[in-house]
C-alpha positions as a printed NumPy array, in Angstrom:
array([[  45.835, -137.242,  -30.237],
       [  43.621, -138.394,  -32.858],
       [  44.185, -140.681,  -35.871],
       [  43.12 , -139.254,  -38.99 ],
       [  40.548, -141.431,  -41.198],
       [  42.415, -143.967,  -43.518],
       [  42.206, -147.314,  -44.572],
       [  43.878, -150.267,  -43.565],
       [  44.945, -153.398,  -45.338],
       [  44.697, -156.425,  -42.872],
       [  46.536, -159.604,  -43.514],
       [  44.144, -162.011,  -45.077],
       [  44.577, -164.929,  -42.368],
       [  43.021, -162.281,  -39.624],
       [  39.934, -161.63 ,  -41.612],
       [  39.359, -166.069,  -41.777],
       [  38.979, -165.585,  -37.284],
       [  35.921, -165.122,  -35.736],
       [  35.69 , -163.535,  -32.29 ],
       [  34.861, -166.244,  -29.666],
       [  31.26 , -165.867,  -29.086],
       [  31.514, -166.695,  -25.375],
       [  33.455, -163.383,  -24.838],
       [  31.047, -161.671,  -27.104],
       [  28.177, -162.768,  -24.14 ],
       [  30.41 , -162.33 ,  -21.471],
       [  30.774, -158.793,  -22.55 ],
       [  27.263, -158.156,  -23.195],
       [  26.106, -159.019,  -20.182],
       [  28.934, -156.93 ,  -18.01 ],
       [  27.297, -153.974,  -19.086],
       [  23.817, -155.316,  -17.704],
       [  22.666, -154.998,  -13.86 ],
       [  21.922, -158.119,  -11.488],
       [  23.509, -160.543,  -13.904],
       [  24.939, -164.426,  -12.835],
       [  27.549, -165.5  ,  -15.419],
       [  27.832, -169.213,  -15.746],
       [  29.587, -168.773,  -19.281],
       [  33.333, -168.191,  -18.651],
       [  35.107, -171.475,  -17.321],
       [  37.256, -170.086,  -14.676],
       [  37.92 , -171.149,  -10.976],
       [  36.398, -168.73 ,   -8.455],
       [  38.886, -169.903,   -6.105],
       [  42.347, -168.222,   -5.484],
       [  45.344, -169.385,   -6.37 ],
       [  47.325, -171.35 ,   -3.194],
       [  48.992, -169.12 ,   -0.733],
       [  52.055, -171.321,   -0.696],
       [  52.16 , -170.905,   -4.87 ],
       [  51.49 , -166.575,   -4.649],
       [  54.088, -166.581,   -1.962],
       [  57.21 , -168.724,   -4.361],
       [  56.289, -166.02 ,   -7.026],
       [  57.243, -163.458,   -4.202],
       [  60.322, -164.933,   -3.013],
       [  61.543, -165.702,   -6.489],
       [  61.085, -162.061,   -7.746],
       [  63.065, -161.194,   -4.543],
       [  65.637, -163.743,   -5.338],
       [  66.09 , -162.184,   -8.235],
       [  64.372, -164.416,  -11.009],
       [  62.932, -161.658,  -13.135],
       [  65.647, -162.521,  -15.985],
       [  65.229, -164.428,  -19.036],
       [  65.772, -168.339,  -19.065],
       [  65.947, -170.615,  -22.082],
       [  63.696, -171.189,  -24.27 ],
       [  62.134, -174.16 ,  -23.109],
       [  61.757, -173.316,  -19.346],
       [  63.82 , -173.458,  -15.986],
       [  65.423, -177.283,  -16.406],
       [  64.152, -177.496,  -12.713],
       [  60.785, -176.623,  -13.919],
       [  60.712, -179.277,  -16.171],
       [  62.413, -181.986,  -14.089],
       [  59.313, -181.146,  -11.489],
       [  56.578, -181.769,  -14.922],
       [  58.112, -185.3  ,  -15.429],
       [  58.853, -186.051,  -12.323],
       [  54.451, -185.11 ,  -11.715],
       [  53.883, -187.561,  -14.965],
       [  56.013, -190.49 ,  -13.386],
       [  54.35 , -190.2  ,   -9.919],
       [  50.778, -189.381,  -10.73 ],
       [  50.977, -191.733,  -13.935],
       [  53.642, -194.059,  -13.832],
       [  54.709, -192.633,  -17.202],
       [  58.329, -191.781,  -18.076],
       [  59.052, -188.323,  -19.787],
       [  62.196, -187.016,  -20.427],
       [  62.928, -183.386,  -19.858],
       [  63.92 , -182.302,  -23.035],
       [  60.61 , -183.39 ,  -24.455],
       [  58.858, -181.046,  -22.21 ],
       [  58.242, -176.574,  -23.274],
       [  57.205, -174.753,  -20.889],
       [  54.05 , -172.328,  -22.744],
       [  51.831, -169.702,  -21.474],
       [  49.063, -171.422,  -20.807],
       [  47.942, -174.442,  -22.664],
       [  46.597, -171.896,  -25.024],
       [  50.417, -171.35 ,  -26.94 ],
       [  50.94 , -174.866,  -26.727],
       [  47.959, -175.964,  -28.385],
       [  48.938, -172.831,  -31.09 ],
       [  52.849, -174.023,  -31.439],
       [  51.494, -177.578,  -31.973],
       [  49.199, -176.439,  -35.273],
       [  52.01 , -174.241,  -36.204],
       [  54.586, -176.612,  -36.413],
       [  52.556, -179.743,  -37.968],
       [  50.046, -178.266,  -40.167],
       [  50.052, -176.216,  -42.86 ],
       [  48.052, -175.766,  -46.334],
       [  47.386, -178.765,  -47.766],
       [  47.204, -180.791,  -44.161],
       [  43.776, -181.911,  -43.198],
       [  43.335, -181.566,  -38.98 ],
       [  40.317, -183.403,  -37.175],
       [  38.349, -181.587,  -34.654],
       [  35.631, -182.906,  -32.528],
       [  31.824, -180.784,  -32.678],
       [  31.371, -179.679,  -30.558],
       [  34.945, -178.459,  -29.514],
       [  36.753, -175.484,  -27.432],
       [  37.052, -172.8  ,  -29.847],
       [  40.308, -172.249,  -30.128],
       [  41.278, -175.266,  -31.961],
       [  39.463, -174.266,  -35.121],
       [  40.646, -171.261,  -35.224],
       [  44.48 , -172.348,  -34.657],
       [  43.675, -174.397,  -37.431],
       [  42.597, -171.191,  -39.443],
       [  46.187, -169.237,  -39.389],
       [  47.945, -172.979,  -40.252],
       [  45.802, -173.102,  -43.272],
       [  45.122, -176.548,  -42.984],
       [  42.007, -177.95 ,  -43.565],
       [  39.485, -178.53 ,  -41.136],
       [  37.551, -181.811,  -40.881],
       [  34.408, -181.936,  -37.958],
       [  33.882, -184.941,  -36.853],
       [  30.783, -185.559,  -34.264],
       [  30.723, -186.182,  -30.547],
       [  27.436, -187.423,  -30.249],
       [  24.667, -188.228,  -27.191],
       [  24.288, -191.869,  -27.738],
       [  27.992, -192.055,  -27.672],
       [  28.749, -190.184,  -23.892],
       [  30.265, -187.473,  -26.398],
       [  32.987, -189.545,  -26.66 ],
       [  35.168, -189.765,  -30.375],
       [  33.639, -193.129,  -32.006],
       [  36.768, -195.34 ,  -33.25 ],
       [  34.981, -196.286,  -36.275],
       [  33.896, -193.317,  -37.178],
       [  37.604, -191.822,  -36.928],
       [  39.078, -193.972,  -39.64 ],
       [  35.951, -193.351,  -41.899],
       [  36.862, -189.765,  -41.698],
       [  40.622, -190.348,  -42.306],
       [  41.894, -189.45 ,  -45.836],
       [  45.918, -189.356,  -47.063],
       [  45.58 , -185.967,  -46.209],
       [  44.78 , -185.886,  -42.728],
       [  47.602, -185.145,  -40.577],
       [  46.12 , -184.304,  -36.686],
       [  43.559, -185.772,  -34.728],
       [  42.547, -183.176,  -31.524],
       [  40.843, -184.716,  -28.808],
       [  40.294, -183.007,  -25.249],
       [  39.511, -185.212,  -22.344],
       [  37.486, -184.28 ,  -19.697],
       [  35.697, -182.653,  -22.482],
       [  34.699, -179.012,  -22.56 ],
       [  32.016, -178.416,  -23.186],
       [  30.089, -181.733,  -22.756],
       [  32.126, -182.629,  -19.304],
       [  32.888, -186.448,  -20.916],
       [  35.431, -188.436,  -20.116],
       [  37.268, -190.75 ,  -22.135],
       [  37.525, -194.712,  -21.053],
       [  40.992, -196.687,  -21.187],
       [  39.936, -198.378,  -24.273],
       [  38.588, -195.135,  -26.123],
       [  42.284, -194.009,  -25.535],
       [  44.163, -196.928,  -26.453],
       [  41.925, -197.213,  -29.505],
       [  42.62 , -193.375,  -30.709],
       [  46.061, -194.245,  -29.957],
       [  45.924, -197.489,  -31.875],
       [  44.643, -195.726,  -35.301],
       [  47.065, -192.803,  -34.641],
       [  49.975, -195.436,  -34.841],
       [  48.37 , -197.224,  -38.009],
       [  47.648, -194.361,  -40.121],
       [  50.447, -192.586,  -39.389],
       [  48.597, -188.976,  -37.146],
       [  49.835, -186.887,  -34.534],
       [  47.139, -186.419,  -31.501],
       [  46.944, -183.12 ,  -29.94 ],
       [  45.855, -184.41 ,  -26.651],
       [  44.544, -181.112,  -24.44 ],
       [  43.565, -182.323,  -21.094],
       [  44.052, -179.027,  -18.665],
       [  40.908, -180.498,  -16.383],
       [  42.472, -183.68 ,  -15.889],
       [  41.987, -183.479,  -12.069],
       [  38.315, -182.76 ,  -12.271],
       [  36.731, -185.952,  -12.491],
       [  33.682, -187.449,  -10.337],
       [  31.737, -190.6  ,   -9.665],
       [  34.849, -192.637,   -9.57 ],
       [  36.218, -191.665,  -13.321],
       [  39.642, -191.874,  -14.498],
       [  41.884, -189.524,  -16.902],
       [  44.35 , -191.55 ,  -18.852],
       [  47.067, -189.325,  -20.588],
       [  46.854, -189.873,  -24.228],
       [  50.896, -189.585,  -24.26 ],
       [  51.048, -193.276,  -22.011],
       [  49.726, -194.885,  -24.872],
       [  51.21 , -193.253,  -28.094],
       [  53.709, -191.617,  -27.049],
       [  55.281, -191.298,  -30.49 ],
       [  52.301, -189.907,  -31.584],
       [  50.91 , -187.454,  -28.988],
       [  51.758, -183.841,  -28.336],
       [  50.165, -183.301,  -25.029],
       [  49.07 , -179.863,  -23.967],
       [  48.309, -179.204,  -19.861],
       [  47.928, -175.706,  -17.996],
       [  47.886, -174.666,  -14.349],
       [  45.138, -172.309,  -14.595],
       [  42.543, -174.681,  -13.653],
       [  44.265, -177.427,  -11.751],
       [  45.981, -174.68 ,   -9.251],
       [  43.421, -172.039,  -10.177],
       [  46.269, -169.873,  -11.843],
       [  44.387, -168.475,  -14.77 ],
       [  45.906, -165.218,  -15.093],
       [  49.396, -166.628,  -14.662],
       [  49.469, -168.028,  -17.805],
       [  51.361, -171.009,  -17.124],
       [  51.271, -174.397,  -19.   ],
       [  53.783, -176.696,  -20.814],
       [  53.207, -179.489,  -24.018],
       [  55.158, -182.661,  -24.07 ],
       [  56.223, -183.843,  -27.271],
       [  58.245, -186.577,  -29.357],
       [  62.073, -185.559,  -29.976],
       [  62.046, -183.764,  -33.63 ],
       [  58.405, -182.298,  -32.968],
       [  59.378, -180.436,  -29.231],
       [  62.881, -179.008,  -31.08 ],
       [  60.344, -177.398,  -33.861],
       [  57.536, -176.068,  -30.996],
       [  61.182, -174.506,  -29.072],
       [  62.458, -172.94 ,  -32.029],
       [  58.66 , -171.239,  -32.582],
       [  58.079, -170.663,  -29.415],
       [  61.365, -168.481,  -29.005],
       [  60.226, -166.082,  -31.678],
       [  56.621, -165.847,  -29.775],
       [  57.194, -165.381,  -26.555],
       [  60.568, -166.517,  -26.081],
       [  60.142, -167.66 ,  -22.167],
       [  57.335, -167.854,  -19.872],
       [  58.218, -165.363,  -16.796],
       [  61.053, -166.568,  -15.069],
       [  59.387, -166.343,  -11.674],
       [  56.07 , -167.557,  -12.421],
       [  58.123, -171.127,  -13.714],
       [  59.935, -171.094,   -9.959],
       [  56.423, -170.966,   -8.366],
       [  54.977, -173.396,  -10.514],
       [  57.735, -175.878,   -9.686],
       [  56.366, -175.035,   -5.751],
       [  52.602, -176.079,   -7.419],
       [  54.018, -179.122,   -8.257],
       [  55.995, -180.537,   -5.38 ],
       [  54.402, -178.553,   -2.468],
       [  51.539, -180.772,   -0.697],
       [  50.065, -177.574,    0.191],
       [  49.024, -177.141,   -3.033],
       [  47.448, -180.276,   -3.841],
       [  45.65 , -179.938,   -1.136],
       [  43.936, -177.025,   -2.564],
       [  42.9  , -178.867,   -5.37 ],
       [  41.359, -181.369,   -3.302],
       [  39.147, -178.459,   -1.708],
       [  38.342, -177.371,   -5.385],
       [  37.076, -180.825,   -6.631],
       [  35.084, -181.376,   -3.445],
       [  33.026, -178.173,   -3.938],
       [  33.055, -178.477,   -7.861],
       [  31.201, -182.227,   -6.906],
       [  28.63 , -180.622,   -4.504],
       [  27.737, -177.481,   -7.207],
       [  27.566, -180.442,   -9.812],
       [  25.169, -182.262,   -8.314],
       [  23.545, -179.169,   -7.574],
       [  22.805, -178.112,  -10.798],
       [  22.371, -181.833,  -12.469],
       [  19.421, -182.302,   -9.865],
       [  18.141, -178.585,  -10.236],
       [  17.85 , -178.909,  -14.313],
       [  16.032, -182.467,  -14.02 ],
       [  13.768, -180.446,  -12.155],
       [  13.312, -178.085,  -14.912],
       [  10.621, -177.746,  -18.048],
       [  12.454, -177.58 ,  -21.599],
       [  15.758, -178.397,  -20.468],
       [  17.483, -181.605,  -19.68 ],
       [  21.428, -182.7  ,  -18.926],
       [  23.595, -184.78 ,  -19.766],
       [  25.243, -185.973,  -16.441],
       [  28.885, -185.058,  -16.737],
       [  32.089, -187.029,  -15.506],
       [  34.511, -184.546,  -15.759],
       [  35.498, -180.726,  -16.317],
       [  33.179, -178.039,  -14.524],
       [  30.628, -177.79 ,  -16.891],
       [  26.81 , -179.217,  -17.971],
       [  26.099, -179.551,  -21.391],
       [  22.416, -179.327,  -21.746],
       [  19.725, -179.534,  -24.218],
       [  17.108, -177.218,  -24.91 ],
       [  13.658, -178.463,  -25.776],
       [  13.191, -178.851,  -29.524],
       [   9.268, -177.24 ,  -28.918],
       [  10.629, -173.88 ,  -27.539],
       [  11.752, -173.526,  -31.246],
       [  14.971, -171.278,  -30.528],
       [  18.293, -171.725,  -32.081],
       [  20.906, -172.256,  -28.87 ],
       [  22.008, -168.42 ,  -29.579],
       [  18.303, -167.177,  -29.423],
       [  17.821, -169.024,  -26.124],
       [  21.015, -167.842,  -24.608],
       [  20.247, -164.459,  -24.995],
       [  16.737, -164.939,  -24.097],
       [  17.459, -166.639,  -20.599],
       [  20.033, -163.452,  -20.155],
       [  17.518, -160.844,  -20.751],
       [  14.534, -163.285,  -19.072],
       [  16.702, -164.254,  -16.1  ],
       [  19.74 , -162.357,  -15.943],
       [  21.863, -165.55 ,  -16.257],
       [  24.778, -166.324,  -18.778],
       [  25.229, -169.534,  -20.337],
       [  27.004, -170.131,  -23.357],
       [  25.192, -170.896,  -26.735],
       [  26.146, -175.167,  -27.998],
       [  26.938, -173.905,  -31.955],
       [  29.776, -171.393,  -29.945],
       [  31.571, -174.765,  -30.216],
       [  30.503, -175.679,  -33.496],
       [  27.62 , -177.082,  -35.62 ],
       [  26.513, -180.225,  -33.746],
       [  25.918, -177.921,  -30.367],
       [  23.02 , -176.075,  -32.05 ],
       [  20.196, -177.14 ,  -29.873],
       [  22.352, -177.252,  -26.782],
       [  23.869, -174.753,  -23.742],
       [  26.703, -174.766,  -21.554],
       [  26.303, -173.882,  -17.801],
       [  29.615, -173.641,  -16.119],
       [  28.705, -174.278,  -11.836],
       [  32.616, -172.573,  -11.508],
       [  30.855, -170.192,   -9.573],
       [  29.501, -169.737,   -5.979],
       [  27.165, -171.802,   -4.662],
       [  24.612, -169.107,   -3.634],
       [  24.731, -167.45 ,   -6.653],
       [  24.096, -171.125,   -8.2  ],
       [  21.398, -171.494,   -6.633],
       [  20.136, -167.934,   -7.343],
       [  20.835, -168.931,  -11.32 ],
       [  18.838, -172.03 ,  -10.92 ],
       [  16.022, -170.646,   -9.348],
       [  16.044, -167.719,  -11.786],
       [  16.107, -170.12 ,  -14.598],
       [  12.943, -172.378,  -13.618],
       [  10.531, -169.67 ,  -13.244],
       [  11.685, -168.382,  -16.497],
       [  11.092, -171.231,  -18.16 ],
       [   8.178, -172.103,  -16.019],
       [   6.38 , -169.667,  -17.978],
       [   7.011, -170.204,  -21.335]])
């Protein structure tokens, strides 16, 4: 069957997105030959055993029904019950939604706050979604920097000098992608100080909270204004459940009832018996102790490519503290925008990395090298990337 020739009238708010331009690499370079992709951030590992096996007994059990709206009350007895033994922070149940993925519940959160006329804050560089959510809420969108001299960390001072009576959201993700940063206790207790005094909601997104090295911390934005704070988490990377697309938001009383009541109409429940297995992810040991394997080996491909890129001409990192990426700069005397050099170290090297202004304005002159990816073929990137630039 084919379509005959016609035009189509779009609705306006789809024409305002822009395709995310590490997909648009990531697709390029799938159709190329002896290529290493350190662009998409995705564990290589497998999801736990004991988590694929709960999803097989539940189906059996006969979970393959709907539940309500806001997840399997079990489900979301195991989330708080995570928050009060990990971080001594109570959360009630009914301020928890289970989402697919931390994806809808960073959506549902700019849904249900913002609209036109609303002013959001977004860090620069940022994950790309958030400027985009912003986008189809037809709020305004107000960059604020993340600079070197600063660990890429949101400056206080800076915040309230961007504030106006029309700002409404402050987003913050913590450890950072794309720089890897981490946030201190202060930095949070200061954002969470000015949230309180000027009146803002934070949309807290912290799915790589369990990926932190040389003896940093994560401190949940939602311990310290939790009036204030919608918090958005995911299993893909903690349990390496990408493609499950499982993740939950916690929010205050009024703001959760509005996320539920969108959320039915979107999806209206996460799979019933991917919610059972990720109640096993949460109170099985077995799985934590998978994550444990996964931050061990994320700490030796770190330092592998921290100490590999100080070895390199035109390129140096900044050493990151959390996440699974380097966020590197590229030598102002090459003279290439971060887009031209990505796509000159694919076609140079074969080797994907993702392009700084991909996460906005203030990463032009920078890359992102995600090392979620086997160590031989890390290596094999590395070396491919210092005898390309070696010749330059």
């Amino acid at each position: 069957m084919r379509y005959k020739k016609r035009k189509y009238f779009m609705a306006g708010r789809i024409n305002l997105l822009q395709r995310s331009k590490i997909r648009e690499l990531f697709e390029k370079a799938r159709k190329m030959k002896n290529v290493i992709s350190l662009g998409i951030g995705e564990p290589d590992f497998d999801t736990p055993g004991v988590i694929k096996d709960a999803a097989k007994r539940a189906l059996d059990e006969g979970y393959t029904h709907y539940t309500p709206n806001a997840g399997i009350p079990e489900f979301r007895e195991a989330i708080a019950e995570y928050y009060s033994d990990f971080y001594k922070i109570d959360v009630h149940p009914d301020n928890i939604i289970v989402t697919a993925g931390a994806y809808e519940g960073t959506y549902l959160a700019f849904q249900s706050l913002l609209e036109e006329g609303d002013d959001v804050i977004i860090p620069d560089p940022a994950f790309v979604c958030y400027v985009e959510d912003a986008k189809i809420a037809e709020a305004g969108i107000i960059r604020i920097p993340l600079r070197e001299e600063n660990g890429f960390r949101v400056d206080p001072d800076e915040l309230v000098e961007t504030i106006t009576k029309r700002t409404r959201m402050l987003v913050v993700n913590y450890p950072n992608n794309p720089t890897g940063a981490v946030m201190k206790k202060q930095d949070v207790k200061a954002l969470a100080d000015i949230a309180e005094d000027y009146n803002l909601y934070i949309l807290s997104d912290e799915p790589y909270e369990h990926f932190l090295y040389e003896g940093a911390k994560h401190y949940p934005m939602v311990k310290y204004a939790p009036d204030n704070t919608i918090l958005a988490n995911s299993f893909s990377k903690t349990f390496a459940m990408t493609g499950w697309r499982l993740g939950f938001t916690i929010a205050p009383d009024q703001i959760i009832k509005d996320m539920i009541k969108l959320h039915a109409y979107v999806i209206g429940n996460v799979a019933s018996f991917i919610q059972i297995a990720g109640i096993t992810a949460l109170r099985d040991s077995r799985s934590w102790a998978g994550l444990e394997e996964m931050r061990r080996t994320y700490a030796e491909r770190r330092k592998i490519v921290v100490k590999n890129l100080l070895n390199m001409p035109h390129i140096t990192p900044f050493k990151p503290k959390g996440a699974f990426y380097v966020w590197a700069k590229i030598d102002p005397e090459l003279d290439m925008s971060s887009e031209d050099f990505a796509n000159w170290l694919l076609e140079k090297a074969g080797v994907v990395v993702i392009p700084g202004t991909a996460f906005g304005k203030q990463g032009e002159g920078w890359i992102r090298i995600s090392y979620a990816t086997k160590k031989d073929q890390l290596v094999e990137a590395m070396e491919r990337m210092r005898n390309a630039l070696s010749e330059i």
